[in-house]
Amino acid sequence: FSSYPWRDDASGKFRQKVVFSKYIEDFDWVVATAMYLDEINGPLTTVLVTNALLTVVATSLLFMIVRKLSASIEKPLSAASATLGAATGGDLSARTEPAGPEELRTLGENLNRFIETLETRTRLQERTILEKESLIREIQHRINNNLQTVSSMINLQRSAARTDESERLLRELQARVSVMGIVYNRMLGAGADSNDDSLPLSGFLADYIGYLG
């Protein structure tokens, strides 16, 4: 192998030429072939440039496909995550729009059904609590009315008592019923802020002295 400049007959300019030769010992021959170097590099350069362009195009297409697939996955997941966060914060009206691949659409639909079920149960619980509170208030009101009715009936019976002893017993009974009413009303007033059955003595005595007065 050797390389040397050679004048081109067509252009008259020197071009680098390459010769490949091999000696055949049996025949004492030298077999050689020669060609211009740019004739070798030209096709190689073309192939190299073509491969580079194809690589750039393939990379760009692959990037666009990956980006599109990533967006089709990331967007539904972000929406579902935001919906779940809103529901966790107490906004049970939040819903996500099912989109993306089939698995993500199924995930969005299941998430919406879960939040709807949770919202329905929460509303049912709130309605049940309101009904129970209304029933408790009604029971408390009736108990208070019944205590007042019993006290009034005892008071009427006192006016018809024939002996002092009977009148004294009825008065004591009426006082006990009245004390029960005072305690009951005090317990109702403290029920929202108290976690036990204790009753402040000062408040009770003030109500009882007022009753006696």
mmCIF file of C-alpha atoms in Angstrom:
data_model
loop_
_atom_site.group_PDB
_atom_site.id
_atom_site.type_symbol
_atom_site.label_atom_id
_atom_site.label_comp_id
_atom_site.label_asym_id
_atom_site.label_seq_id
_atom_site.Cartn_x
_atom_site.Cartn_y
_atom_site.Cartn_z
ATOM 1 C CA PHE A 1 0.000 0.000 0.000
ATOM 2 C CA SER A 2 1.305 3.444 -0.950
ATOM 3 C CA SER A 3 -0.025 6.912 -1.609
ATOM 4 C CA TYR A 4 1.300 9.610 -3.968
ATOM 5 C CA PRO A 5 0.126 12.686 -5.857
ATOM 6 C CA TRP A 6 -0.873 12.187 -9.492
ATOM 7 C CA ARG A 7 -1.879 14.734 -12.114
ATOM 8 C CA ASP A 8 -5.439 14.242 -13.296
ATOM 9 C CA ASP A 9 -5.601 14.189 -17.111
ATOM 10 C CA ALA A 10 -9.054 15.777 -17.168
ATOM 11 C CA SER A 11 -8.494 18.699 -14.788
ATOM 12 C CA GLY A 12 -4.728 18.961 -14.859
ATOM 13 C CA LYS A 13 -4.676 19.155 -11.055
ATOM 14 C CA PHE A 14 -2.767 16.878 -8.728
ATOM 15 C CA ARG A 15 -4.946 14.424 -6.813
ATOM 16 C CA GLN A 16 -3.871 11.996 -4.144
ATOM 17 C CA LYS A 17 -3.703 8.495 -5.520
ATOM 18 C CA VAL A 18 -3.546 5.214 -3.678
ATOM 19 C CA VAL A 19 -2.068 2.008 -5.004
ATOM 20 C CA PHE A 20 -2.573 -1.455 -3.570
ATOM 21 C CA SER A 21 -0.026 -4.059 -4.614
ATOM 22 C CA LYS A 22 0.809 -7.673 -3.789
ATOM 23 C CA TYR A 23 3.806 -9.756 -4.792
ATOM 24 C CA ILE A 24 3.046 -13.318 -6.002
ATOM 25 C CA GLU A 25 6.199 -15.271 -5.316
ATOM 26 C CA ASP A 26 5.358 -18.363 -7.385
ATOM 27 C CA PHE A 27 5.173 -16.356 -10.579
ATOM 28 C CA ASP A 28 7.430 -13.513 -9.507
ATOM 29 C CA TRP A 29 4.597 -11.140 -10.309
ATOM 30 C CA VAL A 30 3.490 -7.898 -8.719
ATOM 31 C CA VAL A 31 -0.262 -7.363 -8.996
ATOM 32 C CA ALA A 32 -1.387 -3.772 -8.316
ATOM 33 C CA THR A 33 -4.459 -1.555 -8.581
ATOM 34 C CA ALA A 34 -4.658 2.196 -8.105
ATOM 35 C CA MET A 35 -7.448 4.760 -7.613
ATOM 36 C CA TYR A 36 -7.857 8.289 -6.403
ATOM 37 C CA LEU A 37 -8.262 8.726 -2.653
ATOM 38 C CA ASP A 38 -11.276 11.019 -2.992
ATOM 39 C CA GLU A 39 -13.000 8.294 -5.015
ATOM 40 C CA ILE A 40 -12.713 6.090 -1.952
ATOM 41 C CA ASN A 41 -13.601 8.736 0.607
ATOM 42 C CA GLY A 42 -16.517 10.116 -1.399
ATOM 43 C CA PRO A 43 -18.864 7.116 -0.940
ATOM 44 C CA LEU A 44 -17.698 6.676 2.638
ATOM 45 C CA THR A 45 -18.446 10.323 3.374
ATOM 46 C CA THR A 46 -21.840 9.976 1.720
ATOM 47 C CA VAL A 47 -22.610 6.899 3.808
ATOM 48 C CA LEU A 48 -21.412 8.639 6.969
ATOM 49 C CA VAL A 49 -23.486 11.769 6.327
ATOM 50 C CA THR A 50 -26.519 9.665 5.404
ATOM 51 C CA ASN A 51 -26.184 7.613 8.575
ATOM 52 C CA ALA A 52 -25.766 10.769 10.652
ATOM 53 C CA LEU A 53 -28.891 12.324 9.112
ATOM 54 C CA LEU A 54 -30.864 9.117 9.618
ATOM 55 C CA THR A 55 -29.683 8.978 13.223
ATOM 56 C CA VAL A 56 -30.768 12.581 13.840
ATOM 57 C CA VAL A 57 -34.165 11.977 12.222
ATOM 58 C CA ALA A 58 -34.702 8.712 14.105
ATOM 59 C CA THR A 59 -33.657 10.340 17.386
ATOM 60 C CA SER A 60 -36.024 13.274 16.802
ATOM 61 C CA LEU A 61 -38.909 10.958 15.975
ATOM 62 C CA LEU A 62 -38.155 8.793 18.990
ATOM 63 C CA PHE A 63 -38.008 11.881 21.218
ATOM 64 C CA MET A 64 -41.349 13.117 19.913
ATOM 65 C CA ILE A 65 -42.952 9.694 20.406
ATOM 66 C CA VAL A 66 -41.562 9.328 23.918
ATOM 67 C CA ARG A 67 -42.642 12.862 24.806
ATOM 68 C CA LYS A 68 -46.145 12.245 23.501
ATOM 69 C CA LEU A 69 -46.415 8.951 25.369
ATOM 70 C CA SER A 70 -45.053 10.573 28.510
ATOM 71 C CA ALA A 71 -47.594 13.395 28.256
ATOM 72 C CA SER A 72 -50.430 10.907 27.686
ATOM 73 C CA ILE A 73 -49.432 9.168 30.925
ATOM 74 C CA GLU A 74 -48.267 12.083 33.054
ATOM 75 C CA LYS A 75 -51.288 14.340 32.454
ATOM 76 C CA PRO A 76 -53.953 11.827 33.569
ATOM 77 C CA LEU A 77 -51.814 10.811 36.563
ATOM 78 C CA SER A 78 -51.368 14.463 37.597
ATOM 79 C CA ALA A 79 -55.113 15.066 37.251
ATOM 80 C CA ALA A 80 -55.927 11.958 39.299
ATOM 81 C CA SER A 81 -53.392 12.984 41.948
ATOM 82 C CA ALA A 82 -54.878 16.494 42.145
ATOM 83 C CA THR A 83 -58.399 15.044 42.447
ATOM 84 C CA LEU A 84 -57.299 12.673 45.192
ATOM 85 C CA GLY A 85 -55.595 15.532 47.031
ATOM 86 C CA ALA A 86 -58.733 17.674 46.833
ATOM 87 C CA ALA A 87 -60.880 14.789 48.104
ATOM 88 C CA THR A 88 -58.439 14.167 50.946
ATOM 89 C CA GLY A 89 -58.729 17.854 51.842
ATOM 90 C CA GLY A 90 -62.507 17.504 52.175
ATOM 91 C CA ASP A 91 -63.737 18.473 48.699
ATOM 92 C CA LEU A 92 -65.752 15.380 47.828
ATOM 93 C CA SER A 93 -67.184 17.075 44.742
ATOM 94 C CA ALA A 94 -63.798 16.777 42.994
ATOM 95 C CA ARG A 95 -63.712 14.517 39.952
ATOM 96 C CA THR A 96 -61.044 13.580 37.420
ATOM 97 C CA GLU A 97 -61.463 13.286 33.665
ATOM 98 C CA PRO A 98 -60.563 9.721 32.581
ATOM 99 C CA ALA A 99 -57.982 9.966 29.791
ATOM 100 C CA GLY A 100 -54.828 8.353 28.457
ATOM 101 C CA PRO A 101 -54.236 4.616 28.034
ATOM 102 C CA GLU A 102 -56.910 2.144 29.010
ATOM 103 C CA GLU A 103 -55.319 1.403 32.397
ATOM 104 C CA LEU A 104 -55.264 5.105 33.310
ATOM 105 C CA ARG A 105 -58.853 5.609 32.145
ATOM 106 C CA THR A 106 -59.896 2.690 34.325
ATOM 107 C CA LEU A 107 -57.949 4.197 37.214
ATOM 108 C CA GLY A 108 -59.726 7.547 36.756
ATOM 109 C CA GLU A 109 -63.151 5.908 36.571
ATOM 110 C CA ASN A 110 -62.478 3.843 39.710
ATOM 111 C CA LEU A 111 -61.239 6.938 41.543
ATOM 112 C CA ASN A 112 -64.408 8.844 40.617
ATOM 113 C CA ARG A 113 -66.601 5.960 41.777
ATOM 114 C CA PHE A 114 -64.681 5.751 45.054
ATOM 115 C CA ILE A 115 -65.110 9.489 45.731
ATOM 116 C CA GLU A 116 -68.809 9.317 44.785
ATOM 117 C CA THR A 117 -69.326 6.420 47.192
ATOM 118 C CA LEU A 118 -67.457 8.283 49.912
ATOM 119 C CA GLU A 119 -69.514 11.419 49.278
ATOM 120 C CA THR A 120 -72.777 9.449 49.438
ATOM 121 C CA ARG A 121 -71.777 7.769 52.705
ATOM 122 C CA THR A 122 -70.627 11.067 54.198
ATOM 123 C CA ARG A 123 -73.919 12.747 53.348
ATOM 124 C CA LEU A 124 -75.811 9.787 54.780
ATOM 125 C CA GLN A 125 -73.786 9.977 57.998
ATOM 126 C CA GLU A 126 -74.360 13.727 58.269
ATOM 127 C CA ARG A 127 -78.094 13.248 57.752
ATOM 128 C CA THR A 128 -78.134 10.462 60.350
ATOM 129 C CA ILE A 129 -76.284 12.666 62.842
ATOM 130 C CA LEU A 130 -78.734 15.524 62.273
ATOM 131 C CA GLU A 131 -81.676 13.166 62.770
ATOM 132 C CA LYS A 132 -80.152 11.809 65.996
ATOM 133 C CA GLU A 133 -79.462 15.320 67.298
ATOM 134 C CA SER A 134 -83.040 16.350 66.485
ATOM 135 C CA LEU A 135 -84.368 13.251 68.262
ATOM 136 C CA ILE A 136 -82.176 13.917 71.315
ATOM 137 C CA ARG A 137 -83.403 17.528 71.512
ATOM 138 C CA GLU A 138 -86.992 16.326 71.289
ATOM 139 C CA ILE A 139 -86.413 13.774 74.071
ATOM 140 C CA GLN A 140 -84.742 16.401 76.243
ATOM 141 C CA HIS A 141 -87.598 18.806 75.669
ATOM 142 C CA ARG A 142 -90.172 16.188 76.591
ATOM 143 C CA ILE A 143 -88.289 15.165 79.735
ATOM 144 C CA ASN A 144 -88.150 18.795 80.852
ATOM 145 C CA ASN A 145 -91.859 19.242 80.132
ATOM 146 C CA ASN A 146 -92.694 16.041 82.009
ATOM 147 C CA LEU A 147 -90.752 17.208 85.075
ATOM 148 C CA GLN A 148 -92.592 20.522 85.016
ATOM 149 C CA THR A 149 -95.908 18.706 84.611
ATOM 150 C CA VAL A 150 -95.187 16.427 87.580
ATOM 151 C CA SER A 151 -94.180 19.444 89.683
ATOM 152 C CA SER A 152 -97.394 21.245 88.729
ATOM 153 C CA MET A 153 -99.514 18.199 89.565
ATOM 154 C CA ILE A 154 -97.840 17.874 92.969
ATOM 155 C CA ASN A 155 -98.451 21.579 93.589
ATOM 156 C CA LEU A 156 -102.139 21.104 92.815
ATOM 157 C CA GLN A 157 -102.254 18.122 95.116
ATOM 158 C CA ARG A 158 -100.688 20.187 97.907
ATOM 159 C CA SER A 159 -103.626 22.587 97.811
ATOM 160 C CA ALA A 160 -105.948 19.654 98.438
ATOM 161 C CA ALA A 161 -103.900 18.171 101.267
ATOM 162 C CA ARG A 162 -105.977 17.637 104.402
ATOM 163 C CA THR A 163 -103.170 17.391 106.946
ATOM 164 C CA ASP A 164 -99.974 19.288 107.564
ATOM 165 C CA GLU A 165 -98.008 16.076 107.299
ATOM 166 C CA SER A 166 -99.408 15.360 103.842
ATOM 167 C CA GLU A 167 -98.697 18.906 102.744
ATOM 168 C CA ARG A 168 -95.106 18.618 104.040
ATOM 169 C CA LEU A 169 -94.513 15.329 102.220
ATOM 170 C CA LEU A 170 -95.901 16.750 98.998
ATOM 171 C CA ARG A 171 -93.763 19.880 99.379
ATOM 172 C CA GLU A 172 -90.641 17.753 99.838
ATOM 173 C CA LEU A 173 -91.606 15.671 96.840
ATOM 174 C CA GLN A 174 -92.143 18.783 94.762
ATOM 175 C CA ALA A 175 -88.771 20.142 95.880
ATOM 176 C CA ARG A 176 -87.065 16.910 94.828
ATOM 177 C CA VAL A 177 -88.728 17.029 91.417
ATOM 178 C CA SER A 178 -87.705 20.667 91.050
ATOM 179 C CA VAL A 179 -84.137 19.832 92.021
ATOM 180 C CA MET A 180 -84.154 17.073 89.385
ATOM 181 C CA GLY A 181 -85.320 19.639 86.818
ATOM 182 C CA ILE A 182 -82.607 22.102 87.844
ATOM 183 C CA VAL A 183 -79.913 19.413 87.675
ATOM 184 C CA TYR A 184 -81.236 18.185 84.348
ATOM 185 C CA ASN A 185 -81.245 21.678 82.787
ATOM 186 C CA ARG A 186 -77.756 22.340 84.163
ATOM 187 C CA MET A 187 -76.462 19.079 82.722
ATOM 188 C CA LEU A 188 -77.985 19.934 79.336
ATOM 189 C CA GLY A 189 -76.330 23.337 79.406
ATOM 190 C CA ALA A 190 -72.922 21.859 80.232
ATOM 191 C CA GLY A 191 -73.256 18.806 77.980
ATOM 192 C CA ALA A 192 -71.667 20.433 74.934
ATOM 193 C CA ASP A 193 -68.548 21.476 76.848
ATOM 194 C CA SER A 194 -68.258 18.690 79.409
ATOM 195 C CA ASN A 195 -66.888 15.178 78.990
ATOM 196 C CA ASP A 196 -68.117 13.798 82.328
ATOM 197 C CA ASP A 197 -71.160 13.875 84.597
ATOM 198 C CA SER A 198 -69.831 16.492 87.011
ATOM 199 C CA LEU A 199 -71.896 19.611 87.786
ATOM 200 C CA PRO A 200 -70.500 22.928 89.104
ATOM 201 C CA LEU A 201 -71.919 23.463 92.580
ATOM 202 C CA SER A 202 -72.010 27.262 92.347
ATOM 203 C CA GLY A 203 -74.292 27.261 89.301
ATOM 204 C CA PHE A 204 -76.577 24.668 90.825
ATOM 205 C CA LEU A 205 -76.886 26.576 94.122
ATOM 206 C CA ALA A 206 -77.635 29.804 92.277
ATOM 207 C CA ASP A 207 -80.491 28.134 90.372
ATOM 208 C CA TYR A 208 -81.805 26.406 93.476
ATOM 209 C CA ILE A 209 -81.742 29.596 95.589
ATOM 210 C CA GLY A 210 -83.564 31.343 92.751
ATOM 211 C CA TYR A 211 -86.167 28.581 92.804
ATOM 212 C CA LEU A 212 -86.619 28.933 96.557
ATOM 213 C CA GLY A 213 -86.899 32.694 96.260
#
